[in-house]
Coordinates of C-alpha atoms in Angstrom, one line a residue:
M1 CA -30.9 20.3 -85.0
T2 CA -30.3 17.8 -82.1
T3 CA -30.7 14.1 -81.6
A4 CA -31.3 12.2 -78.4
T5 CA -29.9 8.8 -77.2
A6 CA -30.6 6.6 -74.3
G7 CA -27.6 7.9 -72.5
G8 CA -28.6 11.5 -72.9
A9 CA -28.6 14.1 -75.6
D10 CA -25.5 14.8 -77.8
E11 CA -25.3 17.5 -80.3
V12 CA -24.2 16.3 -83.8
P13 CA -22.9 19.0 -86.1
P14 CA -24.4 19.2 -89.5
A15 CA -22.8 17.2 -92.3
D16 CA -21.6 20.2 -94.2
K17 CA -19.7 21.4 -91.1
R18 CA -18.0 18.1 -90.2
P19 CA -14.2 17.9 -91.0
P20 CA -13.4 15.7 -93.9
E21 CA -12.3 12.1 -93.3
R22 CA -8.5 11.4 -93.2
S23 CA -8.6 9.4 -96.4
E24 CA -10.2 12.3 -98.1
R25 CA -7.6 14.7 -96.9
T26 CA -4.6 12.6 -98.1
A27 CA -6.0 11.0 -101.2
Q28 CA -4.3 13.5 -103.6
P29 CA -0.7 14.7 -103.2
R30 CA -0.1 18.4 -103.2
P31 CA 1.0 20.0 -106.5
G32 CA 4.8 19.8 -106.9
R33 CA 5.1 16.7 -104.7
S34 CA 5.6 13.0 -105.5
V35 CA 3.6 10.2 -104.1
T36 CA 5.9 10.0 -101.1
G37 CA 5.5 13.7 -100.4
T38 CA 9.0 14.6 -101.7
R39 CA 9.2 17.6 -103.9
T40 CA 9.9 16.7 -107.5
M41 CA 12.5 19.3 -107.9
V42 CA 14.4 18.1 -104.8
A43 CA 14.3 14.5 -106.0
T44 CA 15.5 15.5 -109.4
A45 CA 18.4 17.5 -107.9
F46 CA 19.6 14.6 -105.9
L47 CA 19.3 12.1 -108.8
L48 CA 20.8 14.3 -111.5
P49 CA 24.5 13.8 -110.5
A50 CA 24.0 10.0 -110.5
L51 CA 22.2 10.1 -113.8
V52 CA 24.9 12.2 -115.3
L53 CA 27.7 9.9 -114.1
L54 CA 25.7 6.9 -115.3
G55 CA 25.3 8.4 -118.8
A56 CA 28.9 9.5 -119.0
L57 CA 30.5 6.3 -117.7
V58 CA 28.1 3.7 -118.9
L59 CA 25.6 4.8 -121.6
Y60 CA 27.9 7.0 -123.6
P61 CA 30.7 4.4 -123.9
I62 CA 28.2 1.7 -124.9
G63 CA 26.6 4.0 -127.5
Y64 CA 29.9 5.1 -128.9
S65 CA 31.3 1.6 -129.1
V66 CA 28.2 0.5 -131.1
Y67 CA 28.6 3.5 -133.4
R68 CA 32.4 3.0 -133.8
S69 CA 32.0 -0.7 -134.6
F70 CA 30.4 0.2 -138.0
F71 CA 33.4 2.2 -139.2
D72 CA 36.8 1.1 -140.6
Q73 CA 40.2 1.3 -139.0
S74 CA 40.7 5.0 -139.6
G75 CA 37.2 5.8 -138.4
T76 CA 36.3 7.8 -141.5
G77 CA 34.8 5.2 -143.8
F78 CA 31.6 3.3 -143.1
A79 CA 32.3 -0.4 -142.9
G80 CA 28.8 -1.7 -142.3
V81 CA 28.9 -5.2 -140.7
D82 CA 32.3 -6.0 -142.0
N83 CA 33.9 -5.7 -138.5
Y84 CA 31.3 -8.2 -137.2
K85 CA 32.0 -10.6 -140.1
A86 CA 35.7 -10.5 -139.1
L87 CA 34.8 -11.8 -135.7
F88 CA 33.8 -15.1 -137.2
T89 CA 36.3 -15.3 -140.1
D90 CA 39.6 -14.2 -138.5
D91 CA 41.4 -17.3 -137.1
T92 CA 42.8 -15.4 -134.1
I93 CA 39.4 -14.0 -133.0
R94 CA 37.7 -17.4 -133.6
T95 CA 40.2 -18.9 -131.3
A96 CA 39.4 -16.3 -128.7
V97 CA 35.7 -17.1 -129.0
K98 CA 36.3 -20.8 -128.7
N99 CA 38.5 -20.3 -125.6
N100 CA 35.8 -18.0 -124.0
A101 CA 33.3 -20.8 -124.5
I102 CA 35.7 -23.2 -122.7
W103 CA 36.1 -20.7 -119.9
V104 CA 32.4 -20.2 -119.5
V105 CA 31.6 -23.9 -119.4
F106 CA 34.5 -25.2 -117.2
A107 CA 35.8 -22.4 -114.9
P108 CA 32.5 -21.5 -113.1
T109 CA 31.4 -25.1 -113.0
I110 CA 34.6 -26.4 -111.4
S111 CA 34.8 -23.4 -109.0
T112 CA 31.2 -23.9 -107.9
A113 CA 31.6 -27.7 -107.5
L114 CA 34.7 -27.3 -105.4
G115 CA 33.1 -24.5 -103.3
L116 CA 30.1 -26.8 -102.6
I117 CA 32.4 -29.7 -101.6
F118 CA 34.5 -27.6 -99.4
A119 CA 31.5 -25.9 -97.7
V120 CA 29.8 -29.3 -97.0
L121 CA 32.9 -31.0 -95.8
T122 CA 34.2 -28.2 -93.6
E123 CA 30.9 -28.0 -91.8
R124 CA 31.7 -31.2 -89.9
I125 CA 35.3 -30.7 -89.0
R126 CA 36.7 -28.9 -85.9
W127 CA 39.2 -26.8 -87.9
G128 CA 36.7 -25.9 -90.7
T129 CA 37.0 -22.2 -90.1
A130 CA 40.8 -22.3 -90.5
F131 CA 40.4 -24.3 -93.7
K132 CA 37.9 -21.8 -95.1
L133 CA 40.3 -19.0 -94.3
I134 CA 43.1 -20.7 -96.2
V135 CA 40.9 -21.5 -99.2
F136 CA 39.5 -18.0 -99.3
M137 CA 42.8 -16.3 -98.9
P138 CA 43.7 -16.2 -102.6
M139 CA 40.7 -13.8 -103.1
A140 CA 42.8 -11.2 -101.3
I141 CA 45.5 -11.5 -104.0
S142 CA 45.2 -9.3 -107.0
M143 CA 44.9 -10.9 -110.5
L144 CA 48.3 -9.4 -111.3
A145 CA 50.0 -11.1 -108.3
A146 CA 48.2 -14.4 -109.0
G147 CA 49.3 -14.3 -112.6
I148 CA 52.9 -13.8 -111.6
I149 CA 52.7 -16.6 -109.0
F150 CA 51.3 -19.1 -111.5
R151 CA 53.7 -18.0 -114.2
L152 CA 56.4 -19.2 -111.8
V153 CA 54.4 -22.3 -110.8
Y154 CA 54.2 -23.4 -114.4
D155 CA 57.8 -22.6 -115.3
Q156 CA 59.3 -25.4 -117.4
A157 CA 62.5 -25.7 -115.4
P158 CA 61.9 -28.1 -112.4
E159 CA 64.3 -26.1 -110.2
R160 CA 62.0 -23.1 -110.5
G161 CA 58.5 -24.3 -111.4
V162 CA 56.6 -26.0 -108.5
A163 CA 54.3 -28.0 -110.9
N164 CA 57.2 -29.5 -112.8
A165 CA 59.2 -30.1 -109.7
V166 CA 56.4 -32.3 -108.3
W167 CA 55.8 -33.9 -111.7
V168 CA 59.5 -34.7 -112.2
G169 CA 59.8 -36.0 -108.7
V170 CA 56.9 -38.4 -109.2
H171 CA 58.2 -39.5 -112.6
D172 CA 61.7 -40.1 -111.4
T173 CA 60.3 -42.3 -108.5
F174 CA 59.0 -44.8 -111.0
A175 CA 61.3 -44.2 -114.0
E176 CA 65.1 -43.9 -113.9
S177 CA 66.4 -40.7 -115.4
A178 CA 69.5 -40.4 -117.6
G179 CA 72.6 -39.8 -115.6
Y180 CA 75.0 -37.9 -117.9
P181 CA 73.4 -35.8 -120.7
K182 CA 75.9 -34.2 -123.1
A183 CA 78.8 -36.4 -121.9
H184 CA 81.1 -37.5 -124.8
P185 CA 84.6 -38.8 -125.4
L186 CA 87.6 -36.8 -126.7
P187 CA 89.3 -37.7 -130.0
V188 CA 92.2 -39.2 -128.0
H189 CA 90.0 -41.4 -126.0
P190 CA 89.5 -45.1 -126.9
L191 CA 85.8 -44.5 -127.7
K192 CA 84.1 -43.3 -130.9
A193 CA 80.5 -42.5 -132.0
G194 CA 78.4 -45.6 -132.4
G195 CA 75.3 -44.1 -134.0
G196 CA 72.1 -43.0 -132.4
G197 CA 73.9 -41.1 -129.6
S198 CA 75.9 -44.1 -128.3
F199 CA 79.6 -44.6 -128.1
V200 CA 81.7 -47.8 -128.7
T201 CA 85.3 -48.8 -128.1
K202 CA 87.5 -48.5 -131.1
V203 CA 88.9 -52.1 -130.7
P204 CA 87.5 -55.3 -129.2
V205 CA 88.2 -55.9 -125.5
R206 CA 89.9 -58.9 -124.0
A207 CA 89.3 -60.8 -120.8
G208 CA 92.0 -60.1 -118.1
E209 CA 92.9 -56.7 -119.7
P210 CA 91.4 -53.7 -117.8
V211 CA 89.4 -51.4 -120.0
R212 CA 89.3 -47.6 -119.6
L213 CA 86.2 -45.7 -120.7
P214 CA 86.9 -41.9 -120.1
L215 CA 84.3 -39.2 -120.9
V216 CA 84.1 -35.5 -120.6
G217 CA 81.4 -32.9 -120.9
V218 CA 79.7 -33.4 -117.5
A219 CA 79.8 -30.4 -115.1
P220 CA 81.2 -31.4 -111.7
A221 CA 78.0 -30.0 -110.1
K222 CA 75.9 -32.4 -112.2
M223 CA 77.8 -35.5 -110.9
P224 CA 76.0 -37.8 -108.5
T225 CA 76.5 -36.7 -104.9
D226 CA 77.6 -40.2 -103.9
A227 CA 80.2 -40.6 -106.7
K228 CA 83.6 -41.6 -105.5
P229 CA 87.1 -41.0 -106.8
A230 CA 87.7 -43.2 -109.8
K231 CA 89.7 -46.3 -109.3
A232 CA 91.6 -48.4 -111.8
A233 CA 90.0 -51.8 -112.3
T234 CA 91.9 -54.9 -111.2
A235 CA 92.4 -57.5 -113.9
Q236 CA 90.1 -60.5 -113.3
S237 CA 90.7 -63.9 -114.9
G238 CA 88.0 -64.8 -117.4
K239 CA 86.2 -61.4 -117.0
V240 CA 86.3 -58.1 -118.7
A241 CA 86.8 -55.4 -116.1
G242 CA 87.2 -51.7 -116.5
T243 CA 86.6 -48.2 -115.3
A244 CA 84.3 -45.4 -116.6
W245 CA 85.2 -42.0 -115.2
L246 CA 85.0 -38.3 -115.8
D247 CA 88.4 -37.5 -117.4
F248 CA 88.4 -34.0 -116.1
T249 CA 90.4 -32.6 -113.1
K250 CA 88.8 -29.7 -111.3
G251 CA 91.2 -26.8 -111.1
G252 CA 93.3 -28.0 -114.0
G253 CA 96.0 -30.6 -114.3
G254 CA 95.6 -34.2 -115.1
K255 CA 96.3 -36.2 -118.3
P256 CA 93.9 -37.6 -120.8
N257 CA 93.2 -41.4 -120.5
V258 CA 94.9 -41.4 -117.1
I259 CA 92.8 -41.8 -113.9
D260 CA 93.9 -38.9 -111.6
T261 CA 93.1 -38.8 -107.9
K262 CA 90.6 -35.9 -108.2
E263 CA 88.6 -37.5 -111.0
L264 CA 85.3 -39.1 -110.2
G265 CA 83.7 -42.4 -111.3
L266 CA 80.6 -42.3 -113.5
K267 CA 78.3 -44.1 -111.2
G268 CA 75.4 -45.9 -112.8
L269 CA 76.8 -45.6 -116.4
E270 CA 75.5 -48.6 -118.3
V271 CA 78.1 -50.6 -120.3
E272 CA 77.1 -53.3 -122.9
A273 CA 79.2 -55.9 -124.7
V274 CA 78.1 -56.1 -128.3
R275 CA 79.0 -58.9 -130.8
N276 CA 77.6 -59.0 -134.3
G277 CA 75.1 -56.3 -133.4
K278 CA 73.7 -58.2 -130.4
V279 CA 74.2 -57.4 -126.7
V280 CA 75.8 -60.4 -125.1
A281 CA 76.4 -58.9 -121.6
S282 CA 75.8 -55.7 -119.7
A283 CA 76.8 -54.1 -116.4
K284 CA 76.6 -50.7 -114.5
A285 CA 79.5 -48.8 -113.1
A286 CA 79.9 -48.6 -109.4
A287 CA 80.4 -45.4 -107.4
D288 CA 84.1 -45.5 -108.2
G289 CA 83.4 -46.2 -111.9
T290 CA 84.5 -49.8 -111.9
F291 CA 82.5 -52.5 -113.7
A292 CA 82.9 -56.2 -114.6
L293 CA 81.5 -58.2 -117.5
P294 CA 81.4 -62.0 -117.8
A295 CA 83.6 -64.1 -120.1
S296 CA 81.0 -63.8 -122.9
A297 CA 82.2 -60.2 -123.4
D298 CA 85.7 -61.4 -124.5
G299 CA 86.4 -60.2 -128.0
A300 CA 83.3 -58.0 -128.1
L301 CA 83.0 -54.2 -128.5
L302 CA 81.9 -52.3 -125.5
R303 CA 79.1 -49.8 -126.1
L304 CA 77.8 -47.0 -123.9
P305 CA 74.1 -46.9 -125.0
A306 CA 72.4 -43.6 -125.8
S307 CA 70.2 -43.9 -122.8
N308 CA 73.1 -42.8 -120.7
F309 CA 73.3 -39.5 -122.4
K310 CA 69.7 -38.4 -123.2
E311 CA 68.4 -35.3 -121.7
P312 CA 66.7 -35.9 -118.3
Y313 CA 63.0 -35.8 -118.0
N314 CA 62.0 -32.1 -117.7
G315 CA 58.3 -32.4 -116.9
V316 CA 55.3 -31.1 -118.7
D317 CA 55.1 -28.0 -120.9
W318 CA 52.2 -26.5 -118.9
L319 CA 52.3 -23.2 -120.9
G320 CA 52.6 -24.9 -124.3
P321 CA 49.9 -24.6 -126.9
T322 CA 48.0 -27.7 -125.7
L323 CA 47.8 -27.1 -121.9
V324 CA 48.0 -23.3 -121.6
T325 CA 44.3 -22.7 -121.4
P326 CA 43.6 -25.5 -118.8
G327 CA 46.6 -24.3 -116.8
I328 CA 45.2 -20.7 -116.6
I329 CA 41.8 -22.0 -115.8
G330 CA 43.4 -23.9 -112.9
S331 CA 44.8 -20.7 -111.6
Y332 CA 41.4 -19.1 -111.8
V333 CA 39.8 -21.9 -109.9
W334 CA 42.5 -21.5 -107.2
M335 CA 41.4 -17.9 -106.7
W336 CA 37.7 -18.2 -106.9
A337 CA 36.8 -21.5 -105.3
G338 CA 37.1 -19.8 -102.0
F339 CA 34.6 -17.2 -103.1
A340 CA 32.1 -19.9 -104.0
M341 CA 32.8 -21.8 -100.8
V342 CA 32.0 -18.8 -98.6
L343 CA 28.7 -18.0 -100.3
I344 CA 27.6 -21.6 -100.3
A345 CA 28.6 -22.0 -96.7
A346 CA 26.4 -19.0 -95.8
G347 CA 23.4 -20.6 -97.6
L348 CA 24.2 -24.0 -96.0
A349 CA 24.1 -22.4 -92.5
G350 CA 20.5 -21.2 -93.2
L351 CA 19.1 -24.7 -94.1
P352 CA 16.5 -26.1 -91.7
R353 CA 18.4 -28.8 -89.8
E354 CA 15.2 -30.7 -88.9
L355 CA 14.7 -31.7 -92.6
L356 CA 18.3 -33.1 -92.7
E357 CA 17.8 -35.0 -89.5
A358 CA 14.4 -36.3 -90.5
A359 CA 15.9 -37.7 -93.7
R360 CA 18.7 -39.5 -91.7
V361 CA 16.1 -40.9 -89.3
D362 CA 14.1 -42.2 -92.2
G363 CA 17.2 -44.2 -93.3
A364 CA 18.8 -41.9 -95.9
N365 CA 22.6 -42.1 -96.1
E366 CA 24.8 -39.0 -96.3
W367 CA 25.1 -39.1 -100.1
Q368 CA 21.3 -39.3 -100.5
V369 CA 20.8 -36.4 -98.0
F370 CA 23.4 -34.4 -100.0
R371 CA 21.9 -35.2 -103.4
R372 CA 18.2 -35.1 -102.6
I373 CA 18.0 -32.4 -99.9
T374 CA 21.1 -30.3 -99.5
V375 CA 21.7 -29.5 -103.2
P376 CA 18.1 -28.8 -104.2
M377 CA 17.7 -26.4 -101.2
L378 CA 21.0 -24.7 -102.1
A379 CA 19.9 -24.3 -105.7
P380 CA 19.3 -20.5 -105.4
V381 CA 22.7 -19.9 -103.9
L382 CA 24.4 -22.2 -106.4
A383 CA 22.7 -20.2 -109.2
V384 CA 23.9 -16.9 -107.8
V385 CA 27.5 -18.2 -107.6
L386 CA 27.4 -19.8 -111.0
V387 CA 26.0 -16.8 -112.8
T388 CA 28.4 -14.4 -111.0
L389 CA 31.4 -16.5 -112.1
M390 CA 30.1 -16.8 -115.6
I391 CA 29.9 -13.0 -115.9
N392 CA 33.4 -12.8 -114.4
V393 CA 35.0 -15.2 -116.8
L394 CA 33.5 -13.6 -119.9
K395 CA 35.7 -10.6 -119.2
I396 CA 38.8 -12.5 -118.0
F397 CA 41.9 -10.7 -119.1
D398 CA 44.6 -10.3 -116.4
L399 CA 45.5 -14.0 -115.9
V400 CA 45.7 -14.8 -119.6
F401 CA 47.8 -11.7 -120.4
I402 CA 50.3 -12.4 -117.6
I403 CA 50.5 -16.2 -117.5
A404 CA 50.5 -17.1 -121.2
P405 CA 54.0 -16.6 -122.7
G406 CA 54.3 -14.8 -126.0
S407 CA 54.8 -18.1 -127.9
S408 CA 51.4 -19.5 -126.8
Q409 CA 49.4 -16.3 -126.2
D410 CA 47.5 -16.8 -129.4
D411 CA 46.5 -20.3 -128.3
A412 CA 45.3 -18.9 -124.9
N413 CA 43.6 -15.9 -126.4
V414 CA 40.2 -14.8 -125.1
L415 CA 37.9 -12.0 -126.2
A416 CA 38.9 -9.4 -123.5
L417 CA 42.6 -10.0 -124.4
Q418 CA 41.8 -9.7 -128.1
L419 CA 39.9 -6.5 -127.5
Y420 CA 43.0 -5.0 -125.9
R421 CA 45.3 -6.3 -128.7
S422 CA 42.9 -5.1 -131.4
S423 CA 42.4 -1.7 -129.8
F424 CA 45.9 -0.9 -128.5
G425 CA 48.3 -3.2 -130.3
T426 CA 50.9 -2.4 -132.9
D427 CA 48.3 -2.6 -135.7
A428 CA 45.3 -1.2 -133.8
D429 CA 41.9 -1.3 -135.4
L430 CA 39.3 0.4 -133.2
G431 CA 36.5 -0.8 -135.5
I432 CA 37.4 -4.5 -134.8
G433 CA 38.0 -3.6 -131.1
S434 CA 34.6 -1.9 -130.8
A435 CA 32.9 -4.9 -132.5
I436 CA 34.5 -7.3 -129.9
A437 CA 33.3 -5.0 -127.1
V438 CA 29.8 -5.1 -128.4
L439 CA 30.0 -8.9 -128.8
L440 CA 31.0 -9.2 -125.1
L441 CA 28.1 -6.9 -124.1
L442 CA 25.7 -9.2 -126.1
L443 CA 27.1 -12.3 -124.4
V444 CA 26.7 -10.7 -120.9
I445 CA 23.1 -9.5 -121.4
P446 CA 21.4 -12.9 -121.5
V447 CA 23.2 -13.9 -118.3
M448 CA 22.1 -10.6 -116.6
I449 CA 18.5 -11.1 -117.7
F450 CA 18.5 -14.6 -116.3
N451 CA 19.9 -13.3 -113.0
I452 CA 17.4 -10.5 -112.8
R453 CA 14.4 -12.8 -113.4
R454 CA 15.7 -15.2 -110.9
M455 CA 16.0 -12.5 -108.2
R456 CA 12.5 -11.3 -109.0
R457 CA 11.1 -14.8 -108.6
E458 CA 12.9 -15.1 -105.3
G459 CA 11.5 -11.8 -104.2
R460 CA 7.9 -12.9 -104.9
R461 CA 8.2 -16.0 -102.7

């Protein structure tokens, strides 16, 4: 059969002899192949090793931990939910739960806030890249190394701990420290204990008669660097003059109550004249130990107040029970603020500049641009950083284990550390340890669900 057209006659094959359309040929996959055309057996062979590893390294440990959490310490007796009850009745574990809540609230928030501030500020300075590199550098340090660093930073002794060295330096700038802790007189000296850590002369002093106030117990290395060799005071008419000095001769020699040439004056030592329990005059010793009191001191007892001998200010107990958790959080922020800054800076670089400039042209100041435009547009990036850090702090272990000393480790305890102590400590209880592991898993799951849903919403945009 043939058909004719205006341009000539073309033969059209019958319908039953025409080749099938392309859509009809490819509508159904061949047997044994997937939708993409890959053989099912080949795909299974490639995925099987990954599935085996996933099951062996993730699914099996989770399942076994859940199973083990329902058994007692020995693993032979069924304990039911007793291990889970212990999580909320044992004081040590409750402290760990409380500290974990503090970590989750403060550590990610502070790190993200600092990262946002650093990212915004460094965008406008010439050496912003160098600053970002310095802030990000702690991320290259392992948790172990960072813990050791901050254990030294928080050391109580100002000569070793940087934090207390700075704190004591600021304190001593505004408050005078005691000069001679542990200094005291010998029994043969003309001084005796006056109560409350002070020392007084055994007899009243007289004007015109030089007074000697010798002390011992001060290490020569602890003496003021500008102290001078002690000098006998010159008698002054109508005044009570004297000398306060360290009655100790380096290298041996010397006599008690006698000022030797190698003995130093107690510079800054405070001397008070006391009559009937009241201070009538006071003075401080010069570099050579000499001092002078007015005529009102005649007939009074001389007292060296306890403020001369109290222990010097030694800073803050950063690793004590009160501050150990904030101190460790500070070390975490030092490490992870750079991570937050880099991610936020990457998001900041992708913001449309025309919106920011349009807001400035319309009269918005920098704070309004930051609060109304920059932060809302960075919300997805901020959410990623915040959620990532929240998951990270839920399993924090290294910093707490290394920085917190044994005396305050219970006060700094967190769930991951308690999991280690319960599972591998001297009185290990794998039932309790497994229950803590399950609790950590349950705490992470909501955060992970939130993150997955957020990523799906972002993918649909």
